[in-house]
Amino acid sequence: MLDAYLVAGYQNPRINVQSILLRQELIRDLVGDRFVPLMSEELRFAVDLNEVLRLRAEQLGVRMGTFIDPAKAAGVRRVDEAIAGRDGAFMERWSSALADVESGPLSVLEFACGSANDYRAFAESGLARLLDYRGVDLTPKNIANARRRFPGISFEIGDITALPYPDGAYDCVIASDIFEHLPAAAIERALDEAARLARHTVVLTFFNMADVSEHVIRHKGAYNWNVLSRDEVVERLGRRFPSVQATSVARFLADGFDYPRTYNRSSWTVVARRDEGV
Ligand SMILES: C[S@@+](CC[C@H](N)C(=O)[O-])C[C@H]1O[C@@H](n2cnc3c(N)ncnc32)[C@H](O)[C@@H]1O
């Protein structure tokens, strides 16, 4: 189940805008602005396919989301059929574009990598070849899934609030959709770990962030479903990084791509940099 979790519908890393922004940040760290036109094209493509999914879900009366319930997950898969065979187009475009890149490897540590959810698109797009990558996750089953999919790649069981790696051990630390699930003290510890371990860049994606002055910590069953404060995250990372940029995905798509219907208005991407380029 974990292997198929968070990789369907809008979460498909090939067309998920935050997954794309994350990959594009790594590509920028490798080669600077060389591929900016392709990056814009990819985002436009993703917006178009997101809209195809939205319309199809509406037509079928399917509620889109990330579901454990088999019937609900099957509904999302039915919607996904609307983009079958099309969603990989930019995996191929990037594979060609990156084929002659000789820079790197960029060392990347991914916090809470799940079952190699984003790494699947790193591999398909030809980006993985340019990375010296390690993924860590607390859940042994996720790590077993990731290792099975990508033997030879370093996937380790680990707790992102206390990792056994030295300061500045990685060029970049990346994380998607994890901080909302952590208890309050763990949020600060994990942000500090990211800042400690990253020599150059931290890229974090959030699914539930807002312009509020403090985190709203919410317990939901065995885990948390917090609303994270943009200001608090930026302030914490700003203690260690001279530049921290927080982007609301909804505003980014509305302003840059004339697309006002992003599936999650609370999603943000935060990039902290120690310097310009690696
Ligand atoms: C919502 S999932 C996100 C997975 C993946 N990053 C994605 O975006 O598809 C959260 C993940 O965080 C992991 N996790 C939770 N607490 C953690 C911790 N303290 N250290 C490392 N991983 C943790 C869980 O096992 C789970 O795989």
mmCIF file of N, CA, C and O and ligand atoms in Angstrom, residues 5-6 110-115 117-118 136-139 142 158-161 175-178 181-182 207, ligand 1:
data_model
loop_
_atom_site.group_PDB
_atom_site.id
_atom_site.type_symbol
_atom_site.label_atom_id
_atom_site.label_comp_id
_atom_site.label_asym_id
_atom_site.label_seq_id
_atom_site.Cartn_x
_atom_site.Cartn_y
_atom_site.Cartn_z
ATOM 1 N N TYR A 5 1.165 4.864 -2.438
ATOM 2 C CA TYR A 5 0.598 5.981 -1.697
ATOM 3 C C TYR A 5 1.310 7.273 -2.086
ATOM 4 O O TYR A 5 2.539 7.302 -2.195
ATOM 5 N N LEU A 6 0.572 8.321 -2.322
ATOM 6 C CA LEU A 6 1.134 9.651 -2.621
ATOM 7 C C LEU A 6 1.823 9.731 -3.972
ATOM 8 O O LEU A 6 2.718 10.575 -4.166
ATOM 9 N N GLU A 110 17.413 13.373 1.007
ATOM 10 C CA GLU A 110 15.965 13.587 1.069
ATOM 11 C C GLU A 110 15.424 13.109 2.411
ATOM 12 O O GLU A 110 15.572 11.938 2.775
ATOM 13 N N PHE A 111 14.797 14.025 3.118
ATOM 14 C CA PHE A 111 14.112 13.696 4.369
ATOM 15 C C PHE A 111 12.773 13.042 4.034
ATOM 16 O O PHE A 111 12.052 13.510 3.144
ATOM 17 N N ALA A 112 12.388 12.002 4.762
ATOM 18 C CA ALA A 112 11.052 11.412 4.653
ATOM 19 C C ALA A 112 10.727 11.082 3.198
ATOM 20 O O ALA A 112 9.732 11.539 2.642
ATOM 21 N N CYS A 113 11.571 10.232 2.612
ATOM 22 C CA CYS A 113 11.494 9.960 1.165
ATOM 23 C C CYS A 113 10.344 9.040 0.788
ATOM 24 O O CYS A 113 10.104 8.798 -0.401
ATOM 25 N N GLY A 114 9.616 8.508 1.786
ATOM 26 C CA GLY A 114 8.541 7.572 1.473
ATOM 27 C C GLY A 114 9.094 6.369 0.723
ATOM 28 O O GLY A 114 10.252 5.970 0.912
ATOM 29 N N SER A 115 8.286 5.806 -0.162
ATOM 30 C CA SER A 115 8.722 4.653 -0.960
ATOM 31 C C SER A 115 9.385 5.157 -2.248
ATOM 32 O O SER A 115 8.986 4.781 -3.353
ATOM 33 N N ASN A 117 9.188 8.119 -3.496
ATOM 34 C CA ASN A 117 8.103 8.749 -4.253
ATOM 35 C C ASN A 117 8.631 9.752 -5.277
ATOM 36 O O ASN A 117 8.311 9.669 -6.461
ATOM 37 N N ASP A 118 9.427 10.699 -4.830
ATOM 38 C CA ASP A 118 9.962 11.681 -5.775
ATOM 39 C C ASP A 118 11.157 11.129 -6.547
ATOM 40 O O ASP A 118 11.411 11.542 -7.677
ATOM 41 N N VAL A 136 16.104 9.154 3.415
ATOM 42 C CA VAL A 136 15.867 8.562 4.741
ATOM 43 C C VAL A 136 14.376 8.644 5.070
ATOM 44 O O VAL A 136 13.701 9.599 4.685
ATOM 45 N N ASP A 137 13.903 7.636 5.767
ATOM 46 C CA ASP A 137 12.500 7.609 6.202
ATOM 47 C C ASP A 137 12.432 6.766 7.468
ATOM 48 O O ASP A 137 13.209 5.822 7.645
ATOM 49 N N LEU A 138 11.475 7.123 8.302
ATOM 50 C CA LEU A 138 11.316 6.430 9.585
ATOM 51 C C LEU A 138 10.677 5.050 9.429
ATOM 52 O O LEU A 138 10.836 4.189 10.277
ATOM 53 N N THR A 139 9.927 4.859 8.341
ATOM 54 C CA THR A 139 9.116 3.644 8.201
ATOM 55 C C THR A 139 9.886 2.563 7.438
ATOM 56 O O THR A 139 10.163 2.737 6.238
ATOM 57 N N ASN A 142 8.638 1.570 3.956
ATOM 58 C CA ASN A 142 8.956 2.506 2.873
ATOM 59 C C ASN A 142 10.382 2.279 2.358
ATOM 60 O O ASN A 142 10.624 2.282 1.151
ATOM 61 N N GLY A 158 15.789 6.262 9.063
ATOM 62 C CA GLY A 158 16.369 7.326 9.885
ATOM 63 C C GLY A 158 15.299 8.273 10.369
ATOM 64 O O GLY A 158 14.220 8.375 9.786
ATOM 65 N N ASP A 159 15.628 8.965 11.449
ATOM 66 C CA ASP A 159 14.720 9.952 12.043
ATOM 67 C C ASP A 159 15.265 11.337 11.715
ATOM 68 O O ASP A 159 16.386 11.687 12.125
ATOM 69 N N ILE A 160 14.481 12.118 10.992
ATOM 70 C CA ILE A 160 14.982 13.410 10.503
ATOM 71 C C ILE A 160 15.180 14.444 11.610
ATOM 72 O O ILE A 160 15.693 15.521 11.359
ATOM 73 N N THR A 161 14.783 14.104 12.830
ATOM 74 C CA THR A 161 15.046 15.047 13.926
ATOM 75 C C THR A 161 16.430 14.823 14.531
ATOM 76 O O THR A 161 16.884 15.626 15.340
ATOM 77 N N ALA A 175 12.862 17.971 1.211
ATOM 78 C CA ALA A 175 11.805 17.264 1.955
ATOM 79 C C ALA A 175 10.458 17.679 1.415
ATOM 80 O O ALA A 175 10.227 18.862 1.144
ATOM 81 N N SER A 176 9.559 16.711 1.268
ATOM 82 C CA SER A 176 8.203 17.003 0.799
ATOM 83 C C SER A 176 7.167 16.489 1.780
ATOM 84 O O SER A 176 7.186 15.305 2.153
ATOM 85 N N ASP A 177 6.285 17.368 2.170
ATOM 86 C CA ASP A 177 5.069 16.984 2.897
ATOM 87 C C ASP A 177 5.337 16.160 4.142
ATOM 88 O O ASP A 177 4.747 15.095 4.339
ATOM 89 N N ILE A 178 6.207 16.653 5.000
ATOM 90 C CA ILE A 178 6.473 15.936 6.240
ATOM 91 C C ILE A 178 6.279 16.819 7.468
ATOM 92 O O ILE A 178 5.752 16.371 8.486
ATOM 93 N N HIS A 181 3.210 16.843 9.672
ATOM 94 C CA HIS A 181 2.863 15.656 10.454
ATOM 95 C C HIS A 181 3.681 15.521 11.740
ATOM 96 O O HIS A 181 3.525 14.541 12.470
ATOM 97 N N LEU A 182 4.555 16.488 12.010
ATOM 98 C CA LEU A 182 5.451 16.348 13.162
ATOM 99 C C LEU A 182 4.918 17.100 14.381
ATOM 100 O O LEU A 182 4.267 18.138 14.237
ATOM 101 N N PHE A 207 2.251 21.072 2.350
ATOM 102 C CA PHE A 207 0.894 20.977 1.806
ATOM 103 C C PHE A 207 -0.114 21.743 2.643
ATOM 104 O O PHE A 207 -1.275 21.880 2.253
HETATM 105 C C1 LIG B 1 3.248 12.366 3.971
HETATM 106 S S1 LIG B 1 4.541 11.208 3.761
HETATM 107 C C2 LIG B 1 5.561 12.035 2.549
HETATM 108 C C3 LIG B 1 6.362 11.077 1.709
HETATM 109 C C4 LIG B 1 7.096 11.708 0.523
HETATM 110 N N1 LIG B 1 8.041 12.702 0.968
HETATM 111 C C5 LIG B 1 6.122 12.320 -0.454
HETATM 112 O O1 LIG B 1 5.997 13.554 -0.482
HETATM 113 O O2 LIG B 1 5.470 11.605 -1.195
HETATM 114 C C6 LIG B 1 5.441 11.426 5.246
HETATM 115 C C7 LIG B 1 6.621 10.472 5.398
HETATM 116 O O3 LIG B 1 7.382 10.894 6.511
HETATM 117 C C8 LIG B 1 7.902 9.758 7.175
HETATM 118 N N2 LIG B 1 8.268 10.214 8.535
HETATM 119 C C9 LIG B 1 7.441 10.599 9.537
HETATM 120 N N3 LIG B 1 8.164 11.010 10.604
HETATM 121 C C10 LIG B 1 9.470 10.907 10.245
HETATM 122 C C11 LIG B 1 10.701 11.160 10.926
HETATM 123 N N4 LIG B 1 10.718 11.641 12.177
HETATM 124 N N5 LIG B 1 11.856 10.905 10.274
HETATM 125 C C12 LIG B 1 11.845 10.406 9.007
HETATM 126 N N6 LIG B 1 10.714 10.139 8.319
HETATM 127 C C13 LIG B 1 9.542 10.391 8.929
HETATM 128 C C14 LIG B 1 6.781 8.747 7.067
HETATM 129 O O4 LIG B 1 7.260 7.437 7.226
HETATM 130 C C15 LIG B 1 6.263 9.023 5.661
HETATM 131 O O5 LIG B 1 6.939 8.228 4.708
#
